[in-house]
Amino acid sequence: MSQLPDPWLTVLILAGGSLNNKQIGPLPSLSNNPADLADGSGLARDQINQHFRKLDGVKQCLLSDQSNTPIRPHLCDSGLEKLLIEPQSDVIASIKKALPKIETPWLLLQPITSLPTLDVELCYSIELGERPIPRENWSAVEAPETNKPRFLSRDQSVSTDEKPSHPFTGVICAPTELIEQLLPAAGSDLLLLAERLWKTGKVRFRMAPWMDLGHRATYSYSRLNRLKSRSFNKVSYDPRADLIRKCSSDQERLVQEYNYLRNLPLPLQRFFPALASQNMSTSNQEPSCLELEYIPFPNLAELFLHWQLGSNGWRQIARRLATARKIMLDSDAPEPTPQPVSTKWLYSQKLAKRLSLLRKQPPDLTSNLGLKWEKFWESPLHLQLVNPQGRETTKVMKLTSPHAASQAALKALPPLEKPQQLRRTHGDLCFNNILADPYSGSIRMIDPRGEAAPHSQWPSGYGDPRYDLVKLLHSCRYLYDIVCNSMFHLKLNDNVLTLQIDVPQHYDIVNNAIQEEVIKDELNPYEERFLTASLFLSMLPLHRQEPLHCVMFSCIAVLILENRFDNVLKASLSI
């Protein structure tokens, strides 16, 4: 390995063709470009990039068609070289077109639909699913452990007596020259290349968990295995019990959630996953955990970012959400009804506390933008917006500094926090915490905040109803999930931040559905402006490990406070 050049290996991510007339996932894709294939709320190319970028001597190239719609922006693109070629008839023709641009001695073919699970090895290899299963519409290898494995093409019909076989993941690693010599004629399956490589006598099969997003039979399983855990939470799926197990180092918050779910009134229980056990489970290996009913629905962040649900589908979900909120708000208050309380613990106190944390532990922008956080935070913003084609669409906007914006928010919040009777709320009603069946519109709300108002007689789960609405607006109107999933590009040149942010093409449909069915007139423009901006600012220390996310949240907060956020939407529509 030490004698190999650096880089010695190119990972060629195969993302040619189109997703038109294909339904991978819950619905038709919002983008017909395979490079934008979704992996839950994120993108498959981001997962692939994260897997390989930690390895020395490995270069990654994204192979895509020039005629496809523009690839949606993503931060991972800075670690991927894009090979844009003319559309080809099939994957073999695409590889042949790309080979003259491959300069490393070794090549690894990585279909974008296959999420990688194995580390790279310097060996001739063909990757197969580790578990033999009945073959459907994919290629496979039967009896790979023998001297006469049987290569079964996806175009080959499945016989009634065919034995379970190991799915072919499409991942092949070999010297670049050898792959070029053995590539079959255009129109062939990648499996034929694999078979030719095996016949050289140098190849071994590598067995891996089959994490494939390209087949209906495996899409759900692959998504489940990519469940995201937060720094203080560990979330996993138990396939045998068909439940979600949630453990946390923040035991107080976990107990609050448990009590919230256990004490739900009967009419509300159908909008939340059921507790799978009456007590929090414990084990020797982990702290106490919540065991919850598994709900096999995508969350609204996934649907918003990646899937074509349609106007009526979004209206149906929004109406179910409005119904759930009405039942919440109509729930009987505890007897005797406690005194009205200020909601400053949700807004100004939270913001002041989080800003203090931010000062003590600021994000590190030196490697991303080449400046210190304090410089960014205290300097007026100069912001340039870019459209989906990468062209500038506005003059440089001169805005206040994020620090000045945070002080303006702190000054504006107290009049909005006057004492009030609290109501039952979810407490964190963002798109990521709402699961929805895209066909029926049924919803389930997850991860409720069961905290109680401090220094009051109000029980846990009661708060300001506006808080839930503001969290919804973060997602449907102010692109919170776009930022969390890194679907933007950000550059700094001559003190000007150049921003390209992805706005889903059905943004107006989704925003109007939530506004007209759920928000209605419960928030006035002044409340929306300052409550929404303050929560964007308050989440900064929680995202300090993603410094560019913090920059984006700061920019969005400033744009909201200065009534300039519409410029982001106009830029996305500019041609």
Coordinates of C-alpha atoms in Angstrom, one line a residue:
M1 CA 0.0 0.0 0.0
S2 CA 2.9 2.4 0.8
Q3 CA 4.2 2.2 -2.8
L4 CA 0.9 3.1 -4.3
P5 CA 0.3 6.7 -5.6
D6 CA -1.9 9.1 -3.6
P7 CA -4.7 8.8 -4.5
W8 CA -4.5 5.1 -5.4
L9 CA -8.3 4.5 -5.7
T10 CA -11.2 6.2 -7.3
V11 CA -14.7 5.5 -6.0
L12 CA -16.9 6.1 -9.0
I13 CA -20.5 6.7 -7.8
L14 CA -22.8 5.6 -10.6
A15 CA -25.7 8.1 -10.8
G16 CA -26.6 8.2 -14.5
G17 CA -29.9 7.8 -16.2
S18 CA -33.2 9.1 -14.8
L19 CA -35.7 8.4 -12.0
N20 CA -38.6 9.2 -14.4
N21 CA -41.3 6.4 -14.3
K22 CA -39.5 4.8 -11.3
Q23 CA -40.9 4.8 -7.8
I24 CA -38.2 4.1 -5.3
G25 CA -39.4 5.1 -1.9
P26 CA -42.9 6.1 -0.7
L27 CA -43.8 8.2 -3.8
P28 CA -42.4 9.5 -7.1
S29 CA -39.2 11.5 -6.5
L30 CA -39.3 15.3 -6.4
S31 CA -36.1 15.2 -8.5
N32 CA -35.6 12.9 -11.5
N33 CA -31.8 13.1 -11.1
P34 CA -30.4 9.8 -9.6
A35 CA -27.7 12.0 -7.9
D36 CA -30.5 13.3 -5.7
L37 CA -31.6 9.9 -4.5
A38 CA -33.0 10.2 -1.0
D39 CA -31.8 8.2 2.0
G40 CA -34.4 9.1 4.5
S41 CA -34.3 12.9 4.9
G42 CA -30.8 13.0 3.6
L43 CA -29.2 12.1 0.3
A44 CA -27.5 8.8 -0.7
R45 CA -24.5 10.6 -2.1
D46 CA -23.9 12.2 1.2
Q47 CA -23.9 8.9 3.0
I48 CA -21.5 7.4 0.5
N49 CA -19.3 10.5 0.7
Q50 CA -19.2 10.3 4.5
H51 CA -18.3 6.6 4.4
F52 CA -15.3 7.0 2.0
R53 CA -14.0 10.5 2.9
K54 CA -12.3 9.3 6.1
L55 CA -10.0 6.9 4.1
D56 CA -6.6 7.9 3.0
G57 CA -5.7 7.7 -0.7
V58 CA -9.3 7.5 -1.9
K59 CA -10.8 9.9 -4.4
Q60 CA -14.5 10.1 -5.0
C61 CA -16.2 11.0 -8.4
L62 CA -19.9 11.4 -9.0
L63 CA -20.8 10.1 -12.5
S64 CA -24.0 11.8 -13.8
D65 CA -25.7 12.9 -17.0
Q66 CA -25.3 16.4 -18.4
S67 CA -28.9 16.6 -19.6
N68 CA -30.4 15.8 -16.2
T69 CA -32.0 18.6 -14.2
P70 CA -29.4 20.5 -12.1
I71 CA -28.1 18.4 -9.1
R72 CA -29.6 19.8 -5.9
P73 CA -26.9 21.6 -3.8
H74 CA -25.4 19.8 -0.9
L75 CA -22.3 20.5 1.3
C76 CA -21.0 17.0 0.5
D77 CA -20.4 18.2 -3.1
S78 CA -17.1 19.8 -2.0
G79 CA -15.7 16.3 -1.4
L80 CA -16.9 14.9 -4.8
E81 CA -15.5 15.5 -8.2
K82 CA -18.4 15.6 -10.7
L83 CA -18.0 13.7 -14.0
L84 CA -20.8 15.0 -16.2
I85 CA -21.2 12.9 -19.4
E86 CA -23.6 12.8 -22.3
P87 CA -26.6 10.5 -21.5
Q88 CA -25.8 6.9 -22.3
S89 CA -28.0 3.9 -23.0
D90 CA -26.9 1.9 -19.9
V91 CA -24.5 1.8 -17.0
I92 CA -21.8 -0.1 -18.9
A93 CA -21.7 2.6 -21.6
S94 CA -21.5 5.3 -18.9
I95 CA -18.5 3.6 -17.2
K96 CA -16.8 3.4 -20.6
K97 CA -17.4 7.1 -21.1
A98 CA -15.9 7.9 -17.7
L99 CA -12.8 5.6 -17.8
P100 CA -10.6 8.0 -19.8
K101 CA -11.0 10.5 -16.9
I102 CA -10.0 8.0 -14.2
E103 CA -6.3 8.5 -13.2
T104 CA -5.9 6.1 -10.3
P105 CA -4.6 2.6 -10.7
W106 CA -7.5 1.1 -8.8
L107 CA -11.3 1.7 -9.3
L108 CA -14.3 0.9 -7.1
L109 CA -17.7 1.0 -8.8
Q110 CA -20.3 2.2 -6.3
P111 CA -24.0 2.4 -7.5
I112 CA -25.7 5.3 -5.8
T113 CA -28.5 3.0 -4.7
S114 CA -26.1 0.8 -2.6
L115 CA -25.2 2.3 0.8
P116 CA -21.7 1.2 1.7
T117 CA -21.0 -0.7 4.9
L118 CA -17.5 -2.2 4.3
D119 CA -14.1 -0.5 4.5
V120 CA -12.0 -0.5 1.3
E121 CA -9.4 -3.2 0.9
L122 CA -6.6 -3.5 -1.7
C123 CA -8.0 -6.6 -3.4
Y124 CA -10.0 -7.7 -6.4
S125 CA -13.5 -8.0 -5.0
I126 CA -17.2 -8.4 -5.8
E127 CA -19.6 -7.4 -3.0
L128 CA -22.7 -9.5 -2.3
G129 CA -25.4 -9.3 0.3
E130 CA -24.4 -11.5 3.3
R131 CA -27.8 -13.2 3.6
P132 CA -29.2 -15.4 0.9
I133 CA -32.8 -14.4 0.1
P134 CA -35.3 -15.2 -2.7
R135 CA -34.4 -13.3 -5.8
E136 CA -36.8 -10.7 -7.3
N137 CA -35.9 -8.0 -9.8
W138 CA -32.2 -7.9 -9.0
S139 CA -29.0 -9.7 -10.0
A140 CA -27.6 -12.3 -7.6
V141 CA -25.0 -15.0 -7.1
E142 CA -26.0 -18.5 -6.0
A143 CA -23.5 -20.7 -4.1
P144 CA -20.6 -18.1 -4.0
E145 CA -18.7 -20.3 -1.5
T146 CA -18.3 -23.0 -4.2
N147 CA -15.9 -23.4 -7.2
K148 CA -18.9 -23.0 -9.5
P149 CA -21.0 -20.0 -8.4
R150 CA -24.0 -19.3 -10.5
F151 CA -24.4 -15.7 -11.7
L152 CA -28.1 -14.8 -12.0
S153 CA -29.0 -11.7 -14.0
R154 CA -31.9 -9.4 -13.1
D155 CA -33.2 -10.0 -16.6
Q156 CA -33.3 -13.7 -16.0
S157 CA -36.7 -15.0 -14.9
V158 CA -37.0 -16.5 -11.5
S159 CA -37.7 -20.3 -11.7
T160 CA -40.1 -21.9 -9.2
D161 CA -37.3 -24.1 -7.8
E162 CA -34.6 -21.4 -7.6
K163 CA -32.8 -21.4 -4.3
P164 CA -32.2 -18.3 -2.2
S165 CA -29.2 -16.4 -3.5
H166 CA -26.9 -13.5 -2.5
P167 CA -27.9 -10.2 -4.0
F168 CA -25.3 -8.5 -6.1
T169 CA -24.8 -5.0 -4.7
G170 CA -23.1 -3.7 -7.9
V171 CA -19.9 -2.8 -5.9
I172 CA -16.8 -4.0 -7.7
C173 CA -13.1 -3.2 -6.9
A174 CA -10.3 -4.1 -9.3
P175 CA -7.4 -2.4 -11.2
T176 CA -8.7 0.2 -13.5
E177 CA -6.9 -1.3 -16.5
L178 CA -8.4 -4.7 -15.9
I179 CA -11.9 -3.3 -15.6
E180 CA -11.4 -1.5 -18.9
Q181 CA -10.2 -4.8 -20.5
L182 CA -13.1 -6.8 -19.2
L183 CA -16.0 -4.4 -19.7
P184 CA -18.7 -6.1 -21.8
A185 CA -20.6 -4.6 -24.6
A186 CA -23.1 -1.8 -24.0
G187 CA -26.5 -3.1 -23.0
S188 CA -25.1 -5.6 -20.5
D189 CA -25.7 -5.9 -16.8
L190 CA -22.9 -5.1 -14.4
L191 CA -23.2 -8.7 -13.3
L192 CA -21.5 -9.8 -16.5
L193 CA -18.4 -7.7 -15.6
A194 CA -18.5 -9.3 -12.2
E195 CA -18.6 -12.8 -13.8
R196 CA -15.7 -12.0 -16.1
L197 CA -13.6 -10.7 -13.2
W198 CA -14.4 -13.9 -11.2
K199 CA -13.1 -16.0 -14.1
T200 CA -9.7 -14.4 -13.8
G201 CA -9.2 -16.4 -10.6
K202 CA -8.1 -13.3 -8.7
V203 CA -11.4 -12.1 -7.3
R204 CA -13.0 -12.9 -3.9
F205 CA -16.5 -12.3 -2.8
R206 CA -17.0 -9.9 0.1
M207 CA -20.2 -10.3 2.1
A208 CA -21.9 -7.2 3.4
P209 CA -25.3 -6.1 4.8
W210 CA -27.4 -5.3 1.8
M211 CA -28.3 -1.7 2.2
D212 CA -30.1 -1.0 -1.1
L213 CA -32.3 1.9 -1.9
G214 CA -33.1 0.8 -5.5
H215 CA -35.7 -1.9 -4.7
R216 CA -39.1 -1.7 -3.0
A217 CA -38.2 -5.0 -1.2
T218 CA -35.2 -3.4 0.5
Y219 CA -35.9 0.4 0.7
S220 CA -37.6 0.4 4.1
Y221 CA -35.0 -1.9 5.7
S222 CA -32.2 0.3 4.4
R223 CA -33.8 3.4 5.8
L224 CA -34.3 1.8 9.2
N225 CA -30.7 1.0 9.4
R226 CA -29.9 4.6 8.9
L227 CA -31.9 5.8 11.9
K228 CA -30.2 9.0 13.1
S229 CA -29.3 9.3 16.8
R230 CA -28.6 12.6 18.5
S231 CA -25.6 13.2 20.7
F232 CA -27.7 12.4 23.8
N233 CA -30.1 9.9 22.3
K234 CA -29.6 6.4 20.9
V235 CA -32.5 5.3 18.7
S236 CA -32.7 1.8 17.2
Y237 CA -35.2 -0.5 15.6
D238 CA -35.8 -4.0 17.0
P239 CA -36.9 -6.1 14.0
R240 CA -38.0 -9.1 16.1
A241 CA -40.2 -7.1 18.4
D242 CA -41.1 -4.5 15.7
L243 CA -40.6 -1.6 18.0
I244 CA -38.4 1.5 18.4
R245 CA -36.0 1.5 21.4
K246 CA -34.9 5.0 22.5
C247 CA -32.2 5.3 25.1
S248 CA -30.7 8.6 26.3
S249 CA -27.9 10.0 28.5
D250 CA -30.4 12.8 29.3
Q251 CA -32.5 10.7 31.6
E252 CA -34.6 13.6 32.8
R253 CA -35.8 14.4 29.3
L254 CA -36.5 10.7 28.6
V255 CA -38.6 10.4 31.8
Q256 CA -40.5 13.6 30.8
E257 CA -41.3 12.0 27.4
Y258 CA -42.4 8.8 29.1
N259 CA -44.7 10.6 31.5
Y260 CA -46.1 12.7 28.6
L261 CA -47.0 9.6 26.6
R262 CA -48.3 7.7 29.6
N263 CA -50.6 10.5 30.7
L264 CA -52.1 11.3 27.3
P265 CA -55.9 11.6 27.2
L266 CA -57.6 8.8 25.3
P267 CA -58.7 11.0 22.3
L268 CA -55.0 12.1 21.8
Q269 CA -53.4 8.6 22.1
R270 CA -54.1 7.7 18.5
F271 CA -51.9 10.6 17.3
F272 CA -48.8 9.3 19.1
P273 CA -46.9 5.9 19.1
A274 CA -48.1 3.7 21.9
L275 CA -45.8 2.7 24.7
A276 CA -44.7 -0.9 24.2
S277 CA -44.2 -1.5 27.9
Q278 CA -45.7 0.0 31.0
N279 CA -42.3 0.8 32.5
M280 CA -39.1 2.1 31.1
S281 CA -36.9 -0.9 30.3
T282 CA -33.4 -1.3 31.7
S283 CA -30.4 -3.5 30.8
N284 CA -26.9 -4.0 32.0
Q285 CA -25.4 -2.5 28.9
E286 CA -27.6 0.7 28.6
P287 CA -29.5 3.1 30.8
S288 CA -33.2 3.0 31.0
C289 CA -34.9 3.1 27.6
L290 CA -38.3 3.9 26.1
E291 CA -39.9 1.1 24.0
L292 CA -42.3 2.5 21.5
E293 CA -44.6 1.2 18.8
Y294 CA -42.9 1.3 15.4
I295 CA -44.8 3.5 12.9
P296 CA -43.7 2.7 9.3
F297 CA -44.4 6.2 8.0
P298 CA -41.9 8.7 6.6
N299 CA -41.6 11.9 8.4
L300 CA -42.8 15.3 7.0
A301 CA -39.2 16.4 6.5
E302 CA -38.6 13.4 4.1
L303 CA -41.8 14.2 2.2
F304 CA -41.1 17.9 2.0
L305 CA -37.5 17.4 0.8
H306 CA -37.8 14.5 -1.6
W307 CA -41.2 13.2 -2.6
Q308 CA -44.2 14.3 -4.8
L309 CA -47.2 14.2 -2.5
G310 CA -49.3 16.7 -4.3
S311 CA -51.6 19.5 -3.1
N312 CA -54.4 17.3 -1.9
G313 CA -52.0 15.0 -0.1
W314 CA -50.5 17.9 1.8
R315 CA -53.9 19.3 2.6
Q316 CA -55.0 16.0 3.9
I317 CA -52.0 15.8 6.3
A318 CA -52.4 19.4 7.4
R319 CA -56.1 18.8 8.2
R320 CA -55.1 15.8 10.4
L321 CA -52.5 17.9 12.1
A322 CA -55.1 20.6 12.8
T323 CA -57.4 18.0 14.2
A324 CA -54.7 16.8 16.6
R325 CA -53.9 20.3 17.7
K326 CA -57.6 21.1 18.4
I327 CA -57.9 18.0 20.6
M328 CA -54.7 19.1 22.4
L329 CA -56.0 22.6 23.0
D330 CA -59.4 21.4 24.1
S331 CA -58.0 19.0 26.6
D332 CA -59.2 19.7 30.1
A333 CA -56.8 21.8 32.2
P334 CA -55.7 20.3 35.5
E335 CA -58.0 21.1 38.5
P336 CA -57.8 23.5 40.1
T337 CA -56.6 25.5 37.1
P338 CA -53.2 27.0 37.9
Q339 CA -52.5 30.7 37.7
P340 CA -51.5 32.2 34.3
V341 CA -47.7 32.3 33.9
S342 CA -45.2 34.1 31.6
T343 CA -43.8 32.1 28.7
K344 CA -40.4 33.7 29.0
W345 CA -38.8 30.3 29.7
L346 CA -39.6 29.2 26.2
Y347 CA -38.3 32.4 24.5
S348 CA -36.2 35.1 26.0
Q349 CA -34.7 33.0 28.9
K350 CA -33.9 30.2 26.5
L351 CA -32.4 32.6 24.0
A352 CA -30.3 34.3 26.7
K353 CA -29.1 31.0 28.0
R354 CA -28.2 29.6 24.6
L355 CA -26.4 32.8 23.6
S356 CA -24.3 32.4 26.8
L357 CA -23.4 28.9 25.8
L358 CA -22.6 30.1 22.3
R359 CA -20.1 32.6 23.7
K360 CA -18.4 30.0 25.8
Q361 CA -18.3 27.3 23.0
P362 CA -18.5 28.9 19.6
P363 CA -18.5 26.9 16.4
D364 CA -15.2 26.7 14.6
L365 CA -15.3 28.3 11.2
T366 CA -11.6 28.5 10.5
S367 CA -11.5 25.3 8.3
N368 CA -14.8 26.1 6.5
L369 CA -14.7 29.8 5.9
G370 CA -11.3 30.9 7.1
L371 CA -12.5 33.2 9.9
K372 CA -13.3 33.2 13.5
W373 CA -16.9 32.8 14.8
E374 CA -16.6 36.1 16.7
K375 CA -15.8 37.9 13.5
F376 CA -18.8 36.5 11.7
W377 CA -21.1 37.0 14.6
E378 CA -20.3 40.6 15.2
S379 CA -19.9 41.9 11.6
P380 CA -22.7 43.2 9.4
L381 CA -23.8 40.5 6.9
H382 CA -23.1 41.0 3.2
L383 CA -25.2 38.3 1.5
Q384 CA -25.3 37.3 -2.2
L385 CA -28.0 34.8 -3.3
V386 CA -27.5 32.3 -6.1
N387 CA -30.2 30.5 -8.2
P388 CA -30.3 26.7 -8.9
Q389 CA -28.1 27.1 -12.0
G390 CA -25.4 28.8 -9.9
R391 CA -26.0 32.4 -11.2
E392 CA -26.2 35.4 -8.9
T393 CA -29.8 36.7 -8.6
T394 CA -29.6 39.7 -6.3
K395 CA -27.3 42.6 -5.5
V396 CA -25.3 42.1 -2.3
M397 CA -27.7 42.6 0.6
K398 CA -26.3 44.6 3.4
L399 CA -27.8 43.3 6.7
T400 CA -27.3 43.7 10.4
S401 CA -24.9 41.4 12.3
P402 CA -26.2 38.2 13.9
H403 CA -25.1 39.7 17.3
A404 CA -27.2 42.8 16.7
A405 CA -30.1 40.7 15.5
S406 CA -30.0 38.5 18.7
Q407 CA -30.0 41.7 20.8
A408 CA -33.0 43.0 18.9
A409 CA -34.8 39.7 19.4
L410 CA -34.1 39.8 23.2
K411 CA -35.5 43.3 23.4
A412 CA -38.7 42.5 21.4
L413 CA -39.6 39.2 23.2
P414 CA -40.8 40.3 26.6
P415 CA -44.0 42.0 25.4
L416 CA -44.9 38.6 23.7
E417 CA -44.4 36.7 26.9
K418 CA -47.2 38.1 29.1
P419 CA -48.8 35.7 31.6
Q420 CA -51.3 33.3 30.1
Q421 CA -53.2 30.1 30.7
L422 CA -51.1 27.3 29.3
R423 CA -52.5 24.6 27.0
R424 CA -51.4 21.1 26.2
T425 CA -48.7 21.2 23.4
H426 CA -46.3 18.8 21.7
G427 CA -43.4 21.1 22.5
D428 CA -41.2 20.3 19.5
L429 CA -43.5 20.1 16.5
C430 CA -41.1 20.3 13.6
F431 CA -41.5 18.3 10.4
N432 CA -38.9 15.7 11.6
N433 CA -41.2 14.8 14.6
I434 CA -44.4 14.2 12.5
L435 CA -44.8 10.9 10.8
A436 CA -47.4 10.7 8.0
D437 CA -48.8 8.0 5.7
P438 CA -48.6 9.7 2.3
Y439 CA -51.7 7.7 1.1
S440 CA -54.2 8.0 3.9
G441 CA -52.9 11.2 5.5
S442 CA -52.8 9.5 9.0
I443 CA -50.2 11.1 11.3
R444 CA -48.3 10.2 14.4
M445 CA -46.3 12.8 16.4
I446 CA -43.1 11.6 18.0
D447 CA -40.5 13.0 20.5
P448 CA -42.8 15.2 22.5
R449 CA -41.3 17.5 25.0
G450 CA -42.7 16.7 28.4
E451 CA -41.1 19.6 30.3
A452 CA -43.1 21.7 32.7
A453 CA -43.2 25.5 33.1
P454 CA -40.6 26.3 35.9
H455 CA -41.8 27.7 39.2
S456 CA -45.5 27.0 38.5
Q457 CA -48.2 24.5 39.3
W458 CA -48.7 23.6 35.6
P459 CA -47.9 19.9 34.9
S460 CA -45.6 18.7 32.2
G461 CA -46.7 18.9 28.6
Y462 CA -48.4 22.3 29.0
G463 CA -47.0 25.4 27.3
D464 CA -47.6 28.2 24.8
P465 CA -49.6 27.0 21.7
R466 CA -47.7 29.5 19.6
Y467 CA -44.5 27.5 20.2
D468 CA -45.8 24.5 18.2
L469 CA -46.8 26.8 15.4
V470 CA -43.4 28.5 15.3
K471 CA -41.7 25.1 15.1
L472 CA -43.9 24.2 12.2
L473 CA -43.0 27.5 10.5
H474 CA -39.3 26.6 10.9
S475 CA -39.9 23.6 8.7
C476 CA -42.6 24.6 6.1
R477 CA -41.6 28.2 5.6
Y478 CA -38.1 28.9 6.7
L479 CA -36.2 25.8 5.4
Y480 CA -35.0 24.4 8.7
D481 CA -34.8 20.8 7.3
I482 CA -33.0 22.0 4.2
V483 CA -30.2 23.3 6.5
C484 CA -30.2 20.3 8.9
N485 CA -29.7 18.1 5.8
S486 CA -26.9 20.3 4.4
M487 CA -28.8 21.0 1.1
F488 CA -27.0 24.2 0.4
H489 CA -23.7 25.7 -0.8
L490 CA -22.0 28.5 1.0
K491 CA -18.8 30.5 0.1
L492 CA -17.1 33.5 1.5
N493 CA -15.3 35.9 -1.0
D494 CA -14.1 39.4 -0.1
N495 CA -16.4 39.5 3.0
V496 CA -19.4 38.5 0.9
L497 CA -21.3 35.3 1.8
T498 CA -22.5 33.6 -1.4
L499 CA -25.5 31.3 -0.7
Q500 CA -27.2 28.7 -2.8
I501 CA -30.0 27.1 -0.9
D502 CA -32.3 24.4 -2.2
V503 CA -36.0 25.3 -2.1
P504 CA -38.2 22.3 -2.9
Q505 CA -40.3 22.8 -6.0
H506 CA -43.5 22.3 -4.1
Y507 CA -42.6 24.8 -1.4
D508 CA -45.7 27.0 -2.0
I509 CA -48.0 24.0 -1.9
V510 CA -46.7 22.8 1.5
N511 CA -46.5 26.3 3.0
N512 CA -50.0 27.2 1.9
A513 CA -51.5 23.9 3.3
I514 CA -49.9 24.4 6.7
Q515 CA -50.8 28.1 6.8
E516 CA -54.4 27.7 5.8
E517 CA -55.2 24.5 7.6
V518 CA -53.1 24.8 10.8
I519 CA -51.6 28.3 11.4
K520 CA -54.6 30.3 10.2
D521 CA -54.8 33.5 12.3
E522 CA -53.2 32.2 15.5
L523 CA -50.0 34.1 14.9
N524 CA -49.8 37.8 13.9
P525 CA -46.8 38.9 11.7
Y526 CA -45.0 40.5 14.6
E527 CA -45.2 37.2 16.7
E528 CA -44.1 35.2 13.7
R529 CA -41.2 37.4 13.0
F530 CA -39.6 37.6 16.5
L531 CA -40.6 34.2 17.9
T532 CA -39.4 32.4 14.8
A533 CA -36.1 34.3 14.5
S534 CA -35.4 33.8 18.3
L535 CA -35.7 30.1 18.0
F536 CA -33.4 29.9 15.0
L537 CA -30.8 31.9 17.1
S538 CA -31.4 29.7 20.2
M539 CA -30.5 26.5 18.4
L540 CA -27.0 27.6 17.4
P541 CA -25.1 26.0 20.3
L542 CA -27.0 22.8 19.8
H543 CA -25.5 22.6 16.2
R544 CA -22.0 23.8 17.0
Q545 CA -20.5 20.6 15.6
E546 CA -21.9 21.7 12.2
P547 CA -20.4 25.2 11.9
L548 CA -21.9 26.0 8.4
H549 CA -25.4 25.0 9.7
C550 CA -24.9 27.7 12.4
V551 CA -24.0 30.2 9.7
M552 CA -27.1 29.3 7.8
F553 CA -29.4 29.5 10.9
S554 CA -27.9 32.9 11.7
C555 CA -28.5 34.2 8.2
I556 CA -32.1 33.0 8.2
A557 CA -32.7 34.6 11.5
V558 CA -31.3 38.0 10.3
L559 CA -33.3 37.7 7.1
I560 CA -36.5 37.1 9.0
L561 CA -35.9 40.0 11.4
E562 CA -35.2 42.4 8.6
N563 CA -38.2 41.1 6.5
R564 CA -35.9 40.0 3.7
F565 CA -36.4 36.2 3.7
D566 CA -38.6 36.4 0.5
N567 CA -35.4 37.1 -1.4
V568 CA -34.3 33.5 -0.7
L569 CA -37.5 32.2 -2.4
K570 CA -37.2 34.6 -5.3
A571 CA -33.6 33.4 -5.9
S572 CA -34.8 29.8 -6.2
L573 CA -37.3 30.7 -8.9
S574 CA -34.8 32.8 -10.9
I575 CA -33.7 31.3 -14.3

